[in-house]
Tab-separated table of C-alpha atoms and ligand atoms in Angstrom:
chain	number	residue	atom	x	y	z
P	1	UNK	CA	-20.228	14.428	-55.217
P	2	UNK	CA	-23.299	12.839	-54.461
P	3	UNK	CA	-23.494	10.845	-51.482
P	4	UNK	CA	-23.775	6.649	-52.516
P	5	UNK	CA	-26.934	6.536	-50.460
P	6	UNK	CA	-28.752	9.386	-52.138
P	7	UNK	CA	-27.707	8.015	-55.725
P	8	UNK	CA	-29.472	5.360	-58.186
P	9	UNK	CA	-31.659	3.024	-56.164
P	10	UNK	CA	-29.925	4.236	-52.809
P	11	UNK	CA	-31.787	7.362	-53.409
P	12	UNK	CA	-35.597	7.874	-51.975
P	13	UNK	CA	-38.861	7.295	-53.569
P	14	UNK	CA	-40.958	10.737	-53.017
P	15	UNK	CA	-44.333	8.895	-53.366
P	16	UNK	CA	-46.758	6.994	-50.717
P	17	UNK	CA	-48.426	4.978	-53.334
P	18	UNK	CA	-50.922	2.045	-53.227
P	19	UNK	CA	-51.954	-0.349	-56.078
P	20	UNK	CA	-53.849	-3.375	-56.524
P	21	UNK	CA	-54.011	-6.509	-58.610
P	22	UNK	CA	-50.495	-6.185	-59.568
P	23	UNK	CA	-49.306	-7.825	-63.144
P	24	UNK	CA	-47.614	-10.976	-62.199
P	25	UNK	CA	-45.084	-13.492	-64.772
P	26	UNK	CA	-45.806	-16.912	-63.856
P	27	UNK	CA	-47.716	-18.452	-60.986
P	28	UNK	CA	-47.339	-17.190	-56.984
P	29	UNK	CA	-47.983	-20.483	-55.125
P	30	UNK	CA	-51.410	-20.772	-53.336
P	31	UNK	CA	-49.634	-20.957	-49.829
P	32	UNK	CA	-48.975	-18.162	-49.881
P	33	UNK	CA	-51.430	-16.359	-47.906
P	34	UNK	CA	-50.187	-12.935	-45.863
P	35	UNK	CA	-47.673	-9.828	-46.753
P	36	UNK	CA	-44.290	-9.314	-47.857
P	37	UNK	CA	-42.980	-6.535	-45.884
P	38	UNK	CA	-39.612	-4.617	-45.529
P	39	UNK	CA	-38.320	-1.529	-44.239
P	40	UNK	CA	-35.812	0.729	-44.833
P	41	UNK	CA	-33.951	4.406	-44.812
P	42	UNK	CA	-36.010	6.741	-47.061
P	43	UNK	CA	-34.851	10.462	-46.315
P	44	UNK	CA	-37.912	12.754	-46.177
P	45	UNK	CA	-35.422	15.780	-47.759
P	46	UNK	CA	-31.916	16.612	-48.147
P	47	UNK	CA	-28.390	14.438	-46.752
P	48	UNK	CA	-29.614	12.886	-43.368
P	49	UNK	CA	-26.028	12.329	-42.960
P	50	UNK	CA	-25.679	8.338	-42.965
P	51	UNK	CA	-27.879	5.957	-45.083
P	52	UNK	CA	-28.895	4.582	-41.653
P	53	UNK	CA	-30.400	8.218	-40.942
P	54	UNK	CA	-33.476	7.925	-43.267
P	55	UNK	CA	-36.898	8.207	-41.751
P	56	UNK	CA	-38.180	4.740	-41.950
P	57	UNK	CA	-40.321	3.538	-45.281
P	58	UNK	CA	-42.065	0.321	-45.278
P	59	UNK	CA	-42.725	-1.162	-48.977
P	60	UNK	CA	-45.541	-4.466	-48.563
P	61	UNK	CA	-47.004	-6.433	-50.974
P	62	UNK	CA	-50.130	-8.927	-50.216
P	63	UNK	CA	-50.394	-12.179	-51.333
P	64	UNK	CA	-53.400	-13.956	-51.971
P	65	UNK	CA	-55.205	-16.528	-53.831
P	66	UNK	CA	-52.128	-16.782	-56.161
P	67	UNK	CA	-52.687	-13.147	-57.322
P	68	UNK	CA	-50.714	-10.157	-55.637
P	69	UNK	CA	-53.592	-7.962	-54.341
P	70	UNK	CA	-51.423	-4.753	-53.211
P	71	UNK	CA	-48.655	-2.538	-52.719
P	72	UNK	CA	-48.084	0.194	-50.687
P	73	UNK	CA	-45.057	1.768	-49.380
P	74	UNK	CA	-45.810	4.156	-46.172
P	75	UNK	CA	-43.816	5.946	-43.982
P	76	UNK	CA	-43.441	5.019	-40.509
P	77	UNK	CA	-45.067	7.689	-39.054
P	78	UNK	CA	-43.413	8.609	-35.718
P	79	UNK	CA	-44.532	11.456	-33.194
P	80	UNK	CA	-41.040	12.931	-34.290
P	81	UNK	CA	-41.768	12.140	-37.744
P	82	UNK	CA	-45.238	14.072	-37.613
P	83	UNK	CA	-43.372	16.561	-35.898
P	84	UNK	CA	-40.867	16.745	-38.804
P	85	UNK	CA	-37.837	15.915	-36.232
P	86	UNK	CA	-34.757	14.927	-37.786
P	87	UNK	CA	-32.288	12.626	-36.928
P	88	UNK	CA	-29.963	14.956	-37.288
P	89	UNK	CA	-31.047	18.520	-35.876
P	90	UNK	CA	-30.946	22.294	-37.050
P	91	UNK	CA	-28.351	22.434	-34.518
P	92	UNK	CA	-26.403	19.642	-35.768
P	93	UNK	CA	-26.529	17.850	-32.862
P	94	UNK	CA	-27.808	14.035	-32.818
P	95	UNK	CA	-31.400	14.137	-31.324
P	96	UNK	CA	-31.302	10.709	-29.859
P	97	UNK	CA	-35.213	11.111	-28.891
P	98	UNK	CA	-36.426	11.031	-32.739
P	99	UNK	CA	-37.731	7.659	-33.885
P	100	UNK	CA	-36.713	6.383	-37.488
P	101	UNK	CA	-37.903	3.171	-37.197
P	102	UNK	CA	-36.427	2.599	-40.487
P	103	UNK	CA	-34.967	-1.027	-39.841
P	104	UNK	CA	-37.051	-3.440	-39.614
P	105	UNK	CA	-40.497	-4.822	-39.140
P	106	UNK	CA	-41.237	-8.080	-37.526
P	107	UNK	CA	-44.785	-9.871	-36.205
P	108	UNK	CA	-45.130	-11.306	-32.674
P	109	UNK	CA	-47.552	-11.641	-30.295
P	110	UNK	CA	-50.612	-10.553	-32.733
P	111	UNK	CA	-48.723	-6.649	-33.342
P	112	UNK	CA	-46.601	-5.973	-36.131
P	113	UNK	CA	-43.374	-3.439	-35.207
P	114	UNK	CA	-41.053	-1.209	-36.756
P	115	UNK	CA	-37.993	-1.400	-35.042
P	116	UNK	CA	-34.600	0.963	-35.262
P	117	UNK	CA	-32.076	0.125	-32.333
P	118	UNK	CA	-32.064	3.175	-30.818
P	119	UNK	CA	-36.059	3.277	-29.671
P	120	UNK	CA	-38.999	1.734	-28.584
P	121	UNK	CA	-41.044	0.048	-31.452
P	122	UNK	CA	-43.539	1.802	-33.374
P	123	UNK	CA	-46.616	-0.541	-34.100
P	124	UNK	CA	-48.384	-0.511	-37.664
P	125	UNK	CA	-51.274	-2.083	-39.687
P	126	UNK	CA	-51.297	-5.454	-41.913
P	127	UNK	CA	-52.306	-2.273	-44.322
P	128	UNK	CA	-48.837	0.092	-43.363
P	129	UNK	CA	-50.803	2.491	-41.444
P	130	UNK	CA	-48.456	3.580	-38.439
P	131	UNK	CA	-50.367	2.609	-34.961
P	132	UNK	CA	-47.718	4.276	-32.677
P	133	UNK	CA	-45.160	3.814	-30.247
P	134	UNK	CA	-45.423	0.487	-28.321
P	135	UNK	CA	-43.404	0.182	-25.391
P	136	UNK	CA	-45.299	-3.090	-23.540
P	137	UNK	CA	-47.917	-0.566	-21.596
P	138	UNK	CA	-44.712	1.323	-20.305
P	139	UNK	CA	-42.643	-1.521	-19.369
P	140	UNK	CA	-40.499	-1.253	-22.251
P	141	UNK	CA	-38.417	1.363	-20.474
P	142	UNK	CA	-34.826	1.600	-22.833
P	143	UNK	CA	-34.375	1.245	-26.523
P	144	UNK	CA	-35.262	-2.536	-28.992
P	145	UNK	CA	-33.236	-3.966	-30.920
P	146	UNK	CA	-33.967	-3.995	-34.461
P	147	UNK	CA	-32.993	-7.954	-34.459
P	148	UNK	CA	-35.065	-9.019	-31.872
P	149	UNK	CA	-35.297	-13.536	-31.649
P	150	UNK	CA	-38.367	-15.013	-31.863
P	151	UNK	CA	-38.127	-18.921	-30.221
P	152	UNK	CA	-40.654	-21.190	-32.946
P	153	UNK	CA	-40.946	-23.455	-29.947
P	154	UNK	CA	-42.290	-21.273	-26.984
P	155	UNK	CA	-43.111	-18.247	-29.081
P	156	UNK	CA	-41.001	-15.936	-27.040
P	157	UNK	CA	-39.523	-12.945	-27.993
P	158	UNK	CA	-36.150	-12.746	-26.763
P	159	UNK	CA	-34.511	-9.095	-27.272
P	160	UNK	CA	-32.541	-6.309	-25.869
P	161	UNK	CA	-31.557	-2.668	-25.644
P	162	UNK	CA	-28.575	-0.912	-25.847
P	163	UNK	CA	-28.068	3.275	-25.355
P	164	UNK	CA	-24.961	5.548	-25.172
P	165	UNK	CA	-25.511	6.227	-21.710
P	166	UNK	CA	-26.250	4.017	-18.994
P	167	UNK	CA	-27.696	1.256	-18.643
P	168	UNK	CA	-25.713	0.177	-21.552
P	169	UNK	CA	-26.912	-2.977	-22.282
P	170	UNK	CA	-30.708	-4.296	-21.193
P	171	UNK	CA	-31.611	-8.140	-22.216
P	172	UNK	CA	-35.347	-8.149	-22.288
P	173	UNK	CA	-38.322	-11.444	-22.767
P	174	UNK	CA	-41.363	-11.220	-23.825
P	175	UNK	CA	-43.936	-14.163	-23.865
P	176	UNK	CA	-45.884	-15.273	-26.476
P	177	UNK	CA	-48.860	-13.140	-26.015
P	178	UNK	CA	-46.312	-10.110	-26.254
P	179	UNK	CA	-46.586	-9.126	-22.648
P	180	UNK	CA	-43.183	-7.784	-21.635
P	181	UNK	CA	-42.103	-10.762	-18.673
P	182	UNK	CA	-38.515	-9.998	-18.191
P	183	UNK	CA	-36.033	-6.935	-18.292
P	184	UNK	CA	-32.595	-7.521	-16.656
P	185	UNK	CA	-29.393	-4.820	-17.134
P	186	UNK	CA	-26.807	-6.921	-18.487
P	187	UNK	CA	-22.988	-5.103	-17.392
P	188	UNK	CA	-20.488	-4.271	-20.220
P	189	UNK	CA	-17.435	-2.481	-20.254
P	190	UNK	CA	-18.592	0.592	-22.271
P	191	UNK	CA	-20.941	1.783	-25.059
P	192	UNK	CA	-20.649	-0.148	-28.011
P	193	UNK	CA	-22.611	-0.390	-30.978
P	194	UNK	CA	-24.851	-3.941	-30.246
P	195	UNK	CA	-26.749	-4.366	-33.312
P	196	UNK	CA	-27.860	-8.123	-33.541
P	197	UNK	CA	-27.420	-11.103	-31.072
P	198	UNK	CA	-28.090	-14.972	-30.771
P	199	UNK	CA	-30.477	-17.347	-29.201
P	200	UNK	CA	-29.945	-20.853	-29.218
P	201	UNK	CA	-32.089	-23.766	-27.429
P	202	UNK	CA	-30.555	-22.678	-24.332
P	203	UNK	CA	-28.682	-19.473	-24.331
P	204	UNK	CA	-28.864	-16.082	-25.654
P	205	UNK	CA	-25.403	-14.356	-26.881
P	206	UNK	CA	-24.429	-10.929	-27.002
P	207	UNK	CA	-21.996	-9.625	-29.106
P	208	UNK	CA	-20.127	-6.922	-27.116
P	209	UNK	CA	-17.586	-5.509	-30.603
P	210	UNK	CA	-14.863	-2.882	-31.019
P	211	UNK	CA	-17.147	-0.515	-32.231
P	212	UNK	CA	-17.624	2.299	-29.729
P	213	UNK	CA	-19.713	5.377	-29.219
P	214	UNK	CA	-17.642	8.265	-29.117
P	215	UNK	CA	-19.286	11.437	-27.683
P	216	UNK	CA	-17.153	13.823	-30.023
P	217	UNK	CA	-18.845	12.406	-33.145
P	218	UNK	CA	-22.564	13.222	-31.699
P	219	UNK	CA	-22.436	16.356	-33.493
P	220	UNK	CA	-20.356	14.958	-36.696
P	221	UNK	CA	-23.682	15.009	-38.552
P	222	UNK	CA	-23.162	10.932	-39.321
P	223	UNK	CA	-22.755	7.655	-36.824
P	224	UNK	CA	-21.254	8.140	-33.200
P	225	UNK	CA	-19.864	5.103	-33.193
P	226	UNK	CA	-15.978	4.286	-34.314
P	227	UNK	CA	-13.937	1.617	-34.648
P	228	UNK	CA	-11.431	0.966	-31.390
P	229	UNK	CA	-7.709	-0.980	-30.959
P	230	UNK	CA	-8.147	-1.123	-27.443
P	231	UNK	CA	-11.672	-2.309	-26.846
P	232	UNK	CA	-10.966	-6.205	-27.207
P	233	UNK	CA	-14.357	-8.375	-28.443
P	234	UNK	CA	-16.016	-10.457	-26.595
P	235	UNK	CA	-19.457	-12.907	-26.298
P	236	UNK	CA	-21.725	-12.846	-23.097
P	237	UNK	CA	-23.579	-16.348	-22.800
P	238	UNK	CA	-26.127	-16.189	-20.915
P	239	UNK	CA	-29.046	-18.612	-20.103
P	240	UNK	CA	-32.324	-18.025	-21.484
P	241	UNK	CA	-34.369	-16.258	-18.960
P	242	UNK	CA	-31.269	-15.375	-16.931
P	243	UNK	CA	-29.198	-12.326	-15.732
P	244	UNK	CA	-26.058	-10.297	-15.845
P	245	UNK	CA	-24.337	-12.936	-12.720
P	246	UNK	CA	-25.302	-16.048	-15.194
P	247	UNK	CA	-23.511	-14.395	-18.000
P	248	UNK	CA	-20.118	-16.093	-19.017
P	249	UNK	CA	-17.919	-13.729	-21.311
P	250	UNK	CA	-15.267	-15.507	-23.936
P	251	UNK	CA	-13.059	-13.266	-25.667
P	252	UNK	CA	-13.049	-13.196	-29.593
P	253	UNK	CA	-10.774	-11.924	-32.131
P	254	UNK	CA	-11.843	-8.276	-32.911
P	255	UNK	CA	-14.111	-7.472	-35.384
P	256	UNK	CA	-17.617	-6.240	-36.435
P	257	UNK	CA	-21.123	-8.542	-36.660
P	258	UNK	CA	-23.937	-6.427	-37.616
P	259	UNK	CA	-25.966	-9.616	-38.434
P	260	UNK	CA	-26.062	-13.384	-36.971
P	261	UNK	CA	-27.064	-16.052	-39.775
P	262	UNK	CA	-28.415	-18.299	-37.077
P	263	UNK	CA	-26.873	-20.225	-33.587
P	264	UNK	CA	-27.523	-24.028	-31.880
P	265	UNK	CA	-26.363	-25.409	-28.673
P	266	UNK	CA	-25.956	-28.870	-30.206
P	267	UNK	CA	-24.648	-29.827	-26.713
P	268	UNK	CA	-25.234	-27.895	-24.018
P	269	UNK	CA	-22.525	-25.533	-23.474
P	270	UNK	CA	-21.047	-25.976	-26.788
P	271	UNK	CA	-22.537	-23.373	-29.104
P	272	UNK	CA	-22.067	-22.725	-33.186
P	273	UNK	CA	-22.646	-19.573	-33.771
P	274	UNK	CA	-23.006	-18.418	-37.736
P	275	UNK	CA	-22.091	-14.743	-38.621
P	276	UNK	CA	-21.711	-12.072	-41.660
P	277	UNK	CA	-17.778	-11.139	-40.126
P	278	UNK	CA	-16.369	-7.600	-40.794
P	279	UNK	CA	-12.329	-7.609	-39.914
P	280	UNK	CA	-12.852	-4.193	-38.956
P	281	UNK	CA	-15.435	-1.506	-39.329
P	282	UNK	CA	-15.203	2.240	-39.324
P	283	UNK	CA	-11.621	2.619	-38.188
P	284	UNK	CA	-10.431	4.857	-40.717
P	285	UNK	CA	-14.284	6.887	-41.251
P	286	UNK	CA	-17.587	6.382	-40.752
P	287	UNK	CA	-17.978	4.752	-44.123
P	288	UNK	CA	-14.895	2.501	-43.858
P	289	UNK	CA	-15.415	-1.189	-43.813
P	290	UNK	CA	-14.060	-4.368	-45.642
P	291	UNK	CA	-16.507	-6.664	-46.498
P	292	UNK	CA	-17.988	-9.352	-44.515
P	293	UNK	CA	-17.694	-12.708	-44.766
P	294	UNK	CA	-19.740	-15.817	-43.168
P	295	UNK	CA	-17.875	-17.127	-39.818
P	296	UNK	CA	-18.261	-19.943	-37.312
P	297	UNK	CA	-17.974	-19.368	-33.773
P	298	UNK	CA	-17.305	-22.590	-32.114
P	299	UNK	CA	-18.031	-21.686	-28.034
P	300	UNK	CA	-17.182	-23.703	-25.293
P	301	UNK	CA	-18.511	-21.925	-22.761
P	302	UNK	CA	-17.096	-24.125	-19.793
P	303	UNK	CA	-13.714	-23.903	-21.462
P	304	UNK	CA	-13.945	-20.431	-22.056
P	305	UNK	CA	-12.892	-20.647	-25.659
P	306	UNK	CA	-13.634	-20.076	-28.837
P	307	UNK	CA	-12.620	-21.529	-32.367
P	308	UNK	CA	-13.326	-19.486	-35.358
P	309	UNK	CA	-13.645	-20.181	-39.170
P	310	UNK	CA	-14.196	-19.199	-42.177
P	311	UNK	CA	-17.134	-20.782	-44.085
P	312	UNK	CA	-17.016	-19.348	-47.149
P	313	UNK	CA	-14.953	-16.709	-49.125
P	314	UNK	CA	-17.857	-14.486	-50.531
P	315	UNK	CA	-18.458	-11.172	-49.327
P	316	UNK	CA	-22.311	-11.465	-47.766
P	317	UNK	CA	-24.437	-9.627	-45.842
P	318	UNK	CA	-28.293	-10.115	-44.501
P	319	UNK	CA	-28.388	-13.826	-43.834
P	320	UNK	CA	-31.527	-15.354	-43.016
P	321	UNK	CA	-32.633	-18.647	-41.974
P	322	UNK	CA	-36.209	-20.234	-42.030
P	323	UNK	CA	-37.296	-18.792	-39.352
P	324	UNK	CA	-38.884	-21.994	-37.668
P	325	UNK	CA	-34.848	-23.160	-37.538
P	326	UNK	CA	-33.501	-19.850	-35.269
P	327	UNK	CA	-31.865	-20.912	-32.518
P	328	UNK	CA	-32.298	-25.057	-33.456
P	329	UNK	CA	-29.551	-26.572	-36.029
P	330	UNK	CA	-30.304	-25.525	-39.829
P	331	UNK	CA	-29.214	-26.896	-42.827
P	332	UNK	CA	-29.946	-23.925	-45.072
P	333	UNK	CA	-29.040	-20.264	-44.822
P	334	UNK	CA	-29.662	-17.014	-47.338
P	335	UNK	CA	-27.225	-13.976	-47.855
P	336	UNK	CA	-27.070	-11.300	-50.072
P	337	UNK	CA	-23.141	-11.352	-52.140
P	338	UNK	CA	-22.674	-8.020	-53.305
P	339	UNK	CA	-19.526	-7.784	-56.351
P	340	UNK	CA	-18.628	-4.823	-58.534
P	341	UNK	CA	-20.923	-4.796	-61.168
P	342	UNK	CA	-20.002	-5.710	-64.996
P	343	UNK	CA	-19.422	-3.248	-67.639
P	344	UNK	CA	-21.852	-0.215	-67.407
P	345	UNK	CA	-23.522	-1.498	-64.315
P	346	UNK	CA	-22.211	0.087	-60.589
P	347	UNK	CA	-22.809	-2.902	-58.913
P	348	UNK	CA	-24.133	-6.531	-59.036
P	349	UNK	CA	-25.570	-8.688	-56.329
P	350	UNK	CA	-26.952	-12.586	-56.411
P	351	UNK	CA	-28.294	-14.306	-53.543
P	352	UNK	CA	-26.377	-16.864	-52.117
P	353	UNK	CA	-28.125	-20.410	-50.461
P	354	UNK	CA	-25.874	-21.839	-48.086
P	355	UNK	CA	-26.070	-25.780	-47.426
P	356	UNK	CA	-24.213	-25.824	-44.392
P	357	UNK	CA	-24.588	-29.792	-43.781
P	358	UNK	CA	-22.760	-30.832	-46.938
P	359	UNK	CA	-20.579	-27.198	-46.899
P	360	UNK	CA	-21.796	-26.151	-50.428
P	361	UNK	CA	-23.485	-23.203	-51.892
P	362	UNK	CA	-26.072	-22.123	-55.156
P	363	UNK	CA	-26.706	-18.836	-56.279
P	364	UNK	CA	-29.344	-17.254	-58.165
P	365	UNK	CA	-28.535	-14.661	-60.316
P	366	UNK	CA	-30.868	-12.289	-61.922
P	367	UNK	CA	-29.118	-10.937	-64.566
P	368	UNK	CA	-26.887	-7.845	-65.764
P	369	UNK	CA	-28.192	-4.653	-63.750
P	370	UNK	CA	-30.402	-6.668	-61.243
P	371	UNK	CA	-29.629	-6.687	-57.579
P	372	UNK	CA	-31.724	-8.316	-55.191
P	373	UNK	CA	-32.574	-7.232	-51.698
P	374	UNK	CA	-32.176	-9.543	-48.346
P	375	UNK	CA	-33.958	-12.477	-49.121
P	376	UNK	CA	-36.612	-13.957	-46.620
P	377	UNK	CA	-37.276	-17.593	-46.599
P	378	UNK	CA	-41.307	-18.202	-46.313
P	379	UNK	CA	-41.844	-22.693	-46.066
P	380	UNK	CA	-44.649	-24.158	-48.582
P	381	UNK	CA	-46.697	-24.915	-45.278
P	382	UNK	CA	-46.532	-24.791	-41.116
P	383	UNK	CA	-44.856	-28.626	-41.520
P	384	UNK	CA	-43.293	-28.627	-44.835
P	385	UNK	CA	-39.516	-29.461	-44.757
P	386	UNK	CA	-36.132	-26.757	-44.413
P	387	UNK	CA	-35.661	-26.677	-47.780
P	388	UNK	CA	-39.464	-27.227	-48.973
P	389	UNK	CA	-40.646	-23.321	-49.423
P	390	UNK	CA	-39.874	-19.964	-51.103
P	391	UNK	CA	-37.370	-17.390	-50.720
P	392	UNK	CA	-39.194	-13.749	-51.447
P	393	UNK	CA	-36.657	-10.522	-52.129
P	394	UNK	CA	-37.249	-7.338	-53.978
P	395	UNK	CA	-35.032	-6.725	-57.268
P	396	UNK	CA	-34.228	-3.434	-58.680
P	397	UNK	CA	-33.474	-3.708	-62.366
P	398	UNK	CA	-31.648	-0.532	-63.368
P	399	UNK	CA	-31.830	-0.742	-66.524
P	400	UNK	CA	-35.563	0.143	-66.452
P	401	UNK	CA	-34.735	1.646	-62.802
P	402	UNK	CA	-37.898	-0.367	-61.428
P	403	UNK	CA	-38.576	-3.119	-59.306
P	404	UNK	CA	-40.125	-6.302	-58.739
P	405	UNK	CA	-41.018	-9.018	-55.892
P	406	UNK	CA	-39.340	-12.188	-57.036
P	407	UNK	CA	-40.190	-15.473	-55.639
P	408	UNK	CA	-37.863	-18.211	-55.860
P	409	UNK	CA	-38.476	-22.293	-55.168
P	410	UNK	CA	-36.131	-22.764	-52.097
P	411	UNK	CA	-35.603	-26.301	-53.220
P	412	UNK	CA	-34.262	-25.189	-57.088
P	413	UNK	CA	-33.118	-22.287	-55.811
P	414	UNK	CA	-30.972	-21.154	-59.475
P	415	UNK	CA	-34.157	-22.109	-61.539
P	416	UNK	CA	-36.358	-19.216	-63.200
P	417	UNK	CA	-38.308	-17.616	-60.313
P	418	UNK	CA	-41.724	-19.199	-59.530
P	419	UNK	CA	-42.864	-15.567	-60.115
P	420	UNK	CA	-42.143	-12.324	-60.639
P	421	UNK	CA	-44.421	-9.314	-59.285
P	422	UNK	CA	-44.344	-6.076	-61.336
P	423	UNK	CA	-44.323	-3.120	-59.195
P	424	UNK	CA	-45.612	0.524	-59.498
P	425	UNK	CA	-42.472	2.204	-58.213
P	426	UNK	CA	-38.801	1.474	-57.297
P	427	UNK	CA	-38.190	0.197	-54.208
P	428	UNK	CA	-34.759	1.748	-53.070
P	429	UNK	CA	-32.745	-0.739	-51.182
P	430	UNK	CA	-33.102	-1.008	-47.703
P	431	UNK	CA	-32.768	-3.301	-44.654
P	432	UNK	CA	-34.535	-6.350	-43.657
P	433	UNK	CA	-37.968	-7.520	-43.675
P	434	UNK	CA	-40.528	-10.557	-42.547
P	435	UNK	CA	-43.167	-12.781	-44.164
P	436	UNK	CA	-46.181	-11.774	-42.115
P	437	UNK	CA	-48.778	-14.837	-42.513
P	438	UNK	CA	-52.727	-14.016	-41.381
P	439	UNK	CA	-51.855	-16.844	-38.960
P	440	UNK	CA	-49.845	-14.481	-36.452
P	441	UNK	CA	-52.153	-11.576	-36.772
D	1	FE2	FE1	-29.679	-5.235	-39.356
């Protein structure tokens, strides 16, 4: 049986292509100036083993003028990539030294990166052309985060690293410039699987989860990571810009976060953390998981305690917030709900906009056999209110298996989409992606 992620638009796309002037149904707003870009697993041949074990494929389309002047999807093109390294060797071992940098892609400090947790960023072009590694001149010295926190007040990029063997867990700053100004080993109790975390005004927030590496599985062909009773689950708060003896650890219920929908210190030392919640994740296989669901944590940190709660009953995943609202209070938040599909279709998805002021939701729905990717929130101008912008996501329609780059008003968020962007190619689903303005490059 074929494996879900190497079936219908799980599968890869075999073509690097590039096209220009693409055919476009109804108008793309004038702001917005700059590239849509996302990346995701795209295996170069074969069963990598896990979706998360596709080389890296970045799919971009430029905005401009109101017209959409390109695609291209590119691979990320890695020294171990070149080399035609797999994730998974001949040997069947787990070759933790090849880069996929299939997760990500984020702007800061005038680069734009490819991250995958496990390594150093690789840099590319506005155009997808891969750079190479960037590892801050050297001082980069463990693995990034795919989920690193950019601060829209001081520009800072506030990150971390996490590895299988020691040191486990790295906390990492870098200014606005993108110099590398601050690397401190953070101490956990063993090697789990840390694959987002928080900032707030004040604090950053790890996530230290039941989900632990276990060496036996590092040459199972699929994750080394599994799901464990005894672990317990626990935050580290720690002060921006501080260290491992200024973190405070509060115990949680166990569970899985792979993604944080956003976090505020409304007082300081009271935190509200938002979060996609698994109840438990690869206890029973690698592939076994209940869906997640959006959480509070309520912190105390003083106290020591925590209060959690269910938001909403859907079961979401890749939440985004405007961007210029991470870390600060936010009214508005974006997930992806993903439901068995209706007849004839495997699976349907809507994106979800989450008022979390008034505690109420809209969804946008694209229609029998549509399914949207994560959606990422781009505001109509530098000042422009929360709610006063565009959410951008990639749709794959399967009944003419193709896709399309959908804008939608923010602010009538179920209405028709502002515009729809014909593409050349499928774009298989993937991961998460940015809004790169020419402003930051
Ligand atoms: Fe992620």
């Amino acid at each position: 049986m074929t494996k879900f992620y190497l079936d219908g638009n799980f599968a890869p796309v075999r073509d690097e292509t590039t096209a220009y002037d693409l055919p476009v149904e109804g108008a793309i707003p004038d702001a917005l100036e700059g590239r849509y870009l996302r990346n995701g697993p795209n295996p170069t041949a074969g069963d990598p083993g896990h979706w998360f074990f596709g080389e890296g494929m970045l799919h971009g389309v430029e905005l401009r003028g109101g017209r959409a002047t390109w695609y291209r999807n590119r691979y990320v093109r890695t020294e171990s990539f070149e080399a035609g390294r797999r994730l998974v060797g001949d040997n069947g071992m787990l070759d933790l030294e090849v880069t996929l940098a299939n997760t990500h892609v984020v702007a800061h400090g005038g680069r734009i990166l490819a991250l995958v947790e496990n390594t150093a960023p690789t840099e590319v072009t506005p155009g997808l052309d891969t750079v190479g590694r960037f590892d801050y001149g050297g001082r980069l010295t463990t693995a990034m985060t795919a989920h690193p926190k950019l601060c829209p007040v001081s520009g800072e990029l506030h990150f971390f690293g996490y590895g299988v063997f020691p040191p486990l867990l790295t906390y990492h700053r870098a200014d606005a410039a993108g110099n590398l100004v601050q690397s401190e080993e953070i101490s956990v109790p063993g090697p789990t699987m840390l694959h987002d975390f928080a900032i707030t005004e004040h604090s950053v927030v790890f996530m230290d989860l039941p989900v632990v590496c276990d060496p036996s599985l590092l040459m199972a062909k699929t994750m080394p990571y599994r799901w464990s009773d005894d672990y317990g689950a626990r935050l580290g708060i720690m002060p921006r810009g501080g260290g491992n003896a200024d973190v405070r650890w509060v115990d949680v219920e166990p569970c899985y976060v792979f993604h944080v929908l956003n976090a505020s210190e409304p007082q300081p030392g009271h935190l509200e953390i938002d979060v996609a919640r698994y109840p438990h994740l690869w206890r029973e296989s690698q592939d076994a998981f209940e869906p997640a669901r959006l959480h509070r944590w309520t912190v105390d940190v003083a106290a020591g305690t925590v209060k959690e709660e269910a938001l909403d009953d859907r079961a979401v995943e890749f939440p985004r917030v405007d961007e210029r609202r991470v870390g600060r209070p936010a009214r508005f938040g974006y997930a992806v709900e993903t439901r068995p599909g209706p007849a004839g279709f495997a699976m349907e998805a809507v994106l979800v906009k989450y008022d979390l002021k008034a505690g109420t939701t809209e969804e946008h729905r694209f229609g029998p056999g549509r399914v949207p990717g994560e959606g990422v929130f781009v505001p109509a101008s530098d000042d422009a209110g929360e709610d006063d912008g565009y959410v951008l996501a990639y749709v794959y329609d399967a009944a003419t298996d193709s896709s399309s780059l959908v804008i939608l008003d923010a602010g009538a968020f179920a209405a028709t989409p502002v515009a729809t962007v014909a593409l050349p190619q499928r774009v298989p689903f993937g991961f998460h992606g940015s809004w790169v303005p020419d402003a930051v490059l």
